[in-house]
mmCIF file with all atom_site columns, C-alpha atoms in Angstrom:
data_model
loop_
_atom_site.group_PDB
_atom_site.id
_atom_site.type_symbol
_atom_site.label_atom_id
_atom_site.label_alt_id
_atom_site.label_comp_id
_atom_site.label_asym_id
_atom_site.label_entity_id
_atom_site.label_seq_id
_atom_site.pdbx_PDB_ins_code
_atom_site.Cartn_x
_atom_site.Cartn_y
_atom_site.Cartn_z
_atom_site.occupancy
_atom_site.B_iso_or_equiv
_atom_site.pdbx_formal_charge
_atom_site.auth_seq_id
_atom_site.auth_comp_id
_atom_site.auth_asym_id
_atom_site.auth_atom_id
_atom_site.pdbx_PDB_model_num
ATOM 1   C CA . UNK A 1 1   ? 67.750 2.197  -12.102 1.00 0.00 ? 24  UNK A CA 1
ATOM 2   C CA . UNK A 1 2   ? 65.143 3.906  -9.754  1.00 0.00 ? 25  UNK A CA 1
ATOM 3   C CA . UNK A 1 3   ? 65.275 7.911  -9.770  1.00 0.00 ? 26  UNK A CA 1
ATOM 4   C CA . UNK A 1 4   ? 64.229 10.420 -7.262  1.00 0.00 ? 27  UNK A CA 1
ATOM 5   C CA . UNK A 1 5   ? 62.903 13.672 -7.193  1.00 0.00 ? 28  UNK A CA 1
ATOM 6   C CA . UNK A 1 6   ? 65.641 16.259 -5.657  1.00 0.00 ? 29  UNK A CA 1
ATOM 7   C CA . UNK A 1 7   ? 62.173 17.822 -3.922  1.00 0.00 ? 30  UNK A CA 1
ATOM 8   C CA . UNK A 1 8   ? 60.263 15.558 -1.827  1.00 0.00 ? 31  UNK A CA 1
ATOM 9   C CA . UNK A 1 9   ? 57.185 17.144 -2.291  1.00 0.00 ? 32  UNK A CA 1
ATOM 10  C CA . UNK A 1 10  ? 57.558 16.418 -6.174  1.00 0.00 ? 33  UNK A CA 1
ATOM 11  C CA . UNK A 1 11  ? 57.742 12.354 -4.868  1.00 0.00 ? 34  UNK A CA 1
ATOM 12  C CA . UNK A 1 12  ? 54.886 10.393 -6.055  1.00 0.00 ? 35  UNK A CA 1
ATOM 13  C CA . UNK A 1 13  ? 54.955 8.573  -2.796  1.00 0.00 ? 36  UNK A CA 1
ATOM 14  C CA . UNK A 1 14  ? 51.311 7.769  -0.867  1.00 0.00 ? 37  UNK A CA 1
ATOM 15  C CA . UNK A 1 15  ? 52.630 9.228  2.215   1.00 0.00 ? 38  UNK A CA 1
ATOM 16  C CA . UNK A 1 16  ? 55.346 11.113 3.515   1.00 0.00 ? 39  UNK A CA 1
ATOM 17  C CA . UNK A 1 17  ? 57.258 11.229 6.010   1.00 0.00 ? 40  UNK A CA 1
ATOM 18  C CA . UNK A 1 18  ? 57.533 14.418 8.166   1.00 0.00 ? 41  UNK A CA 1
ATOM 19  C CA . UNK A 1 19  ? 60.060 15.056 11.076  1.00 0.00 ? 42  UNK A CA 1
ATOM 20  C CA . UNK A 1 20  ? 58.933 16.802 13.996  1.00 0.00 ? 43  UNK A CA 1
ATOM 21  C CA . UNK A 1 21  ? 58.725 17.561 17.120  1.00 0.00 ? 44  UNK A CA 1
ATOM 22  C CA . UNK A 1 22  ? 56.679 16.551 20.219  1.00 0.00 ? 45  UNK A CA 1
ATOM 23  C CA . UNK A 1 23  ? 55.418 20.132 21.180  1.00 0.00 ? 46  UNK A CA 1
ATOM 24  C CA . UNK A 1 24  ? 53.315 20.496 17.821  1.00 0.00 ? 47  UNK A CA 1
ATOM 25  C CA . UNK A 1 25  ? 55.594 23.657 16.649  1.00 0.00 ? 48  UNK A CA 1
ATOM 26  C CA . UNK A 1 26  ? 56.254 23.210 12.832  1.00 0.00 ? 49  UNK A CA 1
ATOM 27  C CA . UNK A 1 27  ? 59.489 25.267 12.973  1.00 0.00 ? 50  UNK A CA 1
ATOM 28  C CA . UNK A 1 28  ? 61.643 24.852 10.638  1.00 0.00 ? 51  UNK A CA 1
ATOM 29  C CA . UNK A 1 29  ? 62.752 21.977 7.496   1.00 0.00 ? 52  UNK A CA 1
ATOM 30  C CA . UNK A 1 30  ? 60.094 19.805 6.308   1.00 0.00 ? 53  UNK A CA 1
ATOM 31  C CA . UNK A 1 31  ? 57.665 20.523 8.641   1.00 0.00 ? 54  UNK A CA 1
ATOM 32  C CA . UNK A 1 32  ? 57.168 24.001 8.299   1.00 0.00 ? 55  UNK A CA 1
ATOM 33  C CA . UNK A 1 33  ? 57.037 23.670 4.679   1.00 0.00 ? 56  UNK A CA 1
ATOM 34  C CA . UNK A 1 34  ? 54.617 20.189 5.622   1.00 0.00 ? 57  UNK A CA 1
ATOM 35  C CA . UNK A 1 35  ? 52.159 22.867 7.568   1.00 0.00 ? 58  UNK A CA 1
ATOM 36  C CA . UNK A 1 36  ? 52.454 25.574 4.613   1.00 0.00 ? 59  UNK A CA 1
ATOM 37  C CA . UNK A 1 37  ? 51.370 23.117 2.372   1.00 0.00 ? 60  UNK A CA 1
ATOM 38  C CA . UNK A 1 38  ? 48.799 21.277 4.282   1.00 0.00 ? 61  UNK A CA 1
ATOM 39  C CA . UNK A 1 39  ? 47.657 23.251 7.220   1.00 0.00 ? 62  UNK A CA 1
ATOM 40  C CA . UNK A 1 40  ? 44.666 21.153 7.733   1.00 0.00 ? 63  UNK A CA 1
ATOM 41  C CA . UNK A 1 41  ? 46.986 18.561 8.458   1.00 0.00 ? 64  UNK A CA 1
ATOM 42  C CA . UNK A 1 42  ? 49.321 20.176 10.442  1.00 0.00 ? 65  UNK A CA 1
ATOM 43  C CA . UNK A 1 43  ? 46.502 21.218 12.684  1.00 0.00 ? 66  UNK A CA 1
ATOM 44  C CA . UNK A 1 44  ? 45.851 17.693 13.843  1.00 0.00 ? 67  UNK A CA 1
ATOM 45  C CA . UNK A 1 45  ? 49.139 16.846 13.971  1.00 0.00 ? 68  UNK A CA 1
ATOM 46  C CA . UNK A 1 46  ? 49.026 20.092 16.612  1.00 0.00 ? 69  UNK A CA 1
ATOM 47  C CA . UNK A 1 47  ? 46.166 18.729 18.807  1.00 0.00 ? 70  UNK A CA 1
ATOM 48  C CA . UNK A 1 48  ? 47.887 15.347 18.876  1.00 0.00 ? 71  UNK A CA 1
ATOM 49  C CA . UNK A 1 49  ? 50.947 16.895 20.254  1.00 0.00 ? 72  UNK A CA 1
ATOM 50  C CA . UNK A 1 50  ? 48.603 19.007 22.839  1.00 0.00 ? 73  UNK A CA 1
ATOM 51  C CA . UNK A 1 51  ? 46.509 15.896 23.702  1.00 0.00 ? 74  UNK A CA 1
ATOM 52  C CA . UNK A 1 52  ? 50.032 14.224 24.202  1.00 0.00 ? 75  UNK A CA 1
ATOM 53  C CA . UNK A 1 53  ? 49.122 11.767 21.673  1.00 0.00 ? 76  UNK A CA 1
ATOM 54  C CA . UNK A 1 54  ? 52.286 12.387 19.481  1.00 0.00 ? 77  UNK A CA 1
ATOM 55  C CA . UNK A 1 55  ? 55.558 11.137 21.350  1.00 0.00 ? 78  UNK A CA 1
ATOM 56  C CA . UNK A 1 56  ? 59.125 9.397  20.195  1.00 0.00 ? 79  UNK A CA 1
ATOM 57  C CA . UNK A 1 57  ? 57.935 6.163  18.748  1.00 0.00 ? 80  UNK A CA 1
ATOM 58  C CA . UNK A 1 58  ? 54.932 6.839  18.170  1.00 0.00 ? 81  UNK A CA 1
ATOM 59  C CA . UNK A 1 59  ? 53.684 9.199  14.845  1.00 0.00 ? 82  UNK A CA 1
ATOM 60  C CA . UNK A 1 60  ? 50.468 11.130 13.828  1.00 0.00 ? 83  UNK A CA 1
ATOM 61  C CA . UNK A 1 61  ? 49.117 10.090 10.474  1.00 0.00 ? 84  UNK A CA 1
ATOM 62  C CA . UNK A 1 62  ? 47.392 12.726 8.905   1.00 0.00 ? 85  UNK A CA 1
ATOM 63  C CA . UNK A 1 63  ? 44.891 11.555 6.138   1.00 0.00 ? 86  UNK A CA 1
ATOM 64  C CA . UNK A 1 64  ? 44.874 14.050 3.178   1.00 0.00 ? 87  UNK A CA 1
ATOM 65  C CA . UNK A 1 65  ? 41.602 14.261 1.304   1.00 0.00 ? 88  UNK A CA 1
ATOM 66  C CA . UNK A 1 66  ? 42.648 16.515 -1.427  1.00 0.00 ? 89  UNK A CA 1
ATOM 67  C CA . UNK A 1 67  ? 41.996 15.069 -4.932  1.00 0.00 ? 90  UNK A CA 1
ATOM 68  C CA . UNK A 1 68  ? 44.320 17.287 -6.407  1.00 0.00 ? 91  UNK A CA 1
ATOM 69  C CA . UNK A 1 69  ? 47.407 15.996 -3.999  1.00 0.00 ? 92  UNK A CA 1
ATOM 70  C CA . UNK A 1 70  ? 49.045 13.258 -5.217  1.00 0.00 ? 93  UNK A CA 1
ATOM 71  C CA . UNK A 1 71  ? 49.783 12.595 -1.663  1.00 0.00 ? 94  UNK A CA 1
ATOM 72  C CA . UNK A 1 72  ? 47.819 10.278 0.930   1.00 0.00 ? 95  UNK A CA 1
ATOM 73  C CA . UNK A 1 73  ? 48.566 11.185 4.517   1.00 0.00 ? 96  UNK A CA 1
ATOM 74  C CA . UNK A 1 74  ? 51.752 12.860 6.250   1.00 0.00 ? 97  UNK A CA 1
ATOM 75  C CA . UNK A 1 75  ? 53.477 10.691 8.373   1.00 0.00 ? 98  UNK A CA 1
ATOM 76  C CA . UNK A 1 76  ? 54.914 13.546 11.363  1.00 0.00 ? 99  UNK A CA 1
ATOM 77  C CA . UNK A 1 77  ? 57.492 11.484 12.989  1.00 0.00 ? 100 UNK A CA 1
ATOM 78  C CA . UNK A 1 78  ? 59.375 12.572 16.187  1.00 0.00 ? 101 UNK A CA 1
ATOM 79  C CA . UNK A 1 79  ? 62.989 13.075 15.842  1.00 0.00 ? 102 UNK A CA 1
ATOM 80  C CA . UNK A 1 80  ? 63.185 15.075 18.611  1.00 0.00 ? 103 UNK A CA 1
ATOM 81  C CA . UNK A 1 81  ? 60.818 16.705 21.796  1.00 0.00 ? 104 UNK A CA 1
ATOM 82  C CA . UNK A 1 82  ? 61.543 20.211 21.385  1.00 0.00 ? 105 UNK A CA 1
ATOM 83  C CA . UNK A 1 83  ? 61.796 22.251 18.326  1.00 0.00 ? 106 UNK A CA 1
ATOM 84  C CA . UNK A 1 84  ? 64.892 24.009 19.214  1.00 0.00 ? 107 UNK A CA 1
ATOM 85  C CA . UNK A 1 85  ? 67.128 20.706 19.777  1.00 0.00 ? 108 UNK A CA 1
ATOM 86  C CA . UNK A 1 86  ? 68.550 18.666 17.213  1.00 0.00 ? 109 UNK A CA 1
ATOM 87  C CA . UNK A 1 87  ? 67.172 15.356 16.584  1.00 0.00 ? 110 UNK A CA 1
ATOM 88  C CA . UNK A 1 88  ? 68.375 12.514 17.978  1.00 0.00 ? 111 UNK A CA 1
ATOM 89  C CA . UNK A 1 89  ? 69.448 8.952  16.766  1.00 0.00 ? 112 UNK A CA 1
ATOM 90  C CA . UNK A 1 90  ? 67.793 6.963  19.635  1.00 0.00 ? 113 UNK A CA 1
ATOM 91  C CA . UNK A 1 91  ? 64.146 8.960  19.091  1.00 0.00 ? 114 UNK A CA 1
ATOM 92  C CA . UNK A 1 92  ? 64.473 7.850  15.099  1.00 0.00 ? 115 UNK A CA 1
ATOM 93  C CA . UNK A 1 93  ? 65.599 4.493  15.576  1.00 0.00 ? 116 UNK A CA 1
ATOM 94  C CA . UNK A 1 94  ? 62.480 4.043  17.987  1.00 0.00 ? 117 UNK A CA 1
ATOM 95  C CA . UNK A 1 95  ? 60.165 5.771  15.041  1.00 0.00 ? 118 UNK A CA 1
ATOM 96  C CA . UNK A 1 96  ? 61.307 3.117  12.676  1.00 0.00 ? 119 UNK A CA 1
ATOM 97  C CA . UNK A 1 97  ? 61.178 0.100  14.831  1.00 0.00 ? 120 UNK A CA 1
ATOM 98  C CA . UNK A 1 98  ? 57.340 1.281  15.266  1.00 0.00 ? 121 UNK A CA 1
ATOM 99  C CA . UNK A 1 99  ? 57.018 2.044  11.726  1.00 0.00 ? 122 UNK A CA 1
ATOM 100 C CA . UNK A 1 100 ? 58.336 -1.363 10.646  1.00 0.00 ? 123 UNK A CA 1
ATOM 101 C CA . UNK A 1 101 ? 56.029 -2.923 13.331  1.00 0.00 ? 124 UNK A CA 1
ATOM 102 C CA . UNK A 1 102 ? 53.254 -1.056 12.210  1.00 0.00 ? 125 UNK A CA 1
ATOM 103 C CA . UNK A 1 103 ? 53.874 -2.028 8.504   1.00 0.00 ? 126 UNK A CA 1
ATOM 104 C CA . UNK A 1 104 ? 54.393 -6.046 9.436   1.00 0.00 ? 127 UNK A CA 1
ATOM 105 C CA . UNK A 1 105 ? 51.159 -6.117 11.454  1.00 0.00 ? 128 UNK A CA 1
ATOM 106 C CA . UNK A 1 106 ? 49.264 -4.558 8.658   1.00 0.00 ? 129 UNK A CA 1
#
């Protein structure tokens, strides 16, 4: 029987996945504590959002280059556009349809 960690951030997973929003504000949940963690990475994840790079369906991938991390990359996936709405079914469904394409094609 598989376990998991009650913390995601004890997972052993490569990468994780990150919810967010489209305007680069890490504001509360995951991502906040994402961009505490690794602000390098929430940086990028930041000028993706202001280059209009980062939209429903399609992520940011952050890399993470720390040795000590037993993380790979952070996955910031929009659930929603702005920070103060909730997230919404349709914009997650969307995420994992690309996620599932990206994952076949590779």
């Amino acid at each position: 029987m598989m376990t998991y960690p009650r913390n995601i951030w004890d997972s052993k997973a490569d990468w994780l996945v990150i919810p967010s929003n489209t305007q680069g504000i890490a504001g509360a949940g995951l991502a906040l504590q994402a961009a505490e963690r690794y602000p390098d990475q929430a940086q990028e994840y930041k000028r993706a959002c202001r280059r209009g790079v980062h939209e429903v369906g399609y992520p940011v991938i952050t890399p993470i280059d720390d040795p000590e991390s037993p993380h790979k990359a952070l996955y910031w996936f929009a659930s929603k556009t702005v920070v103060q709405q909730p997230s919404r079914l349709s914009y997650i469904v969307t995420g994992f349809e690309k996620l599932a394409h990206q994952l076949i094609a590779n």
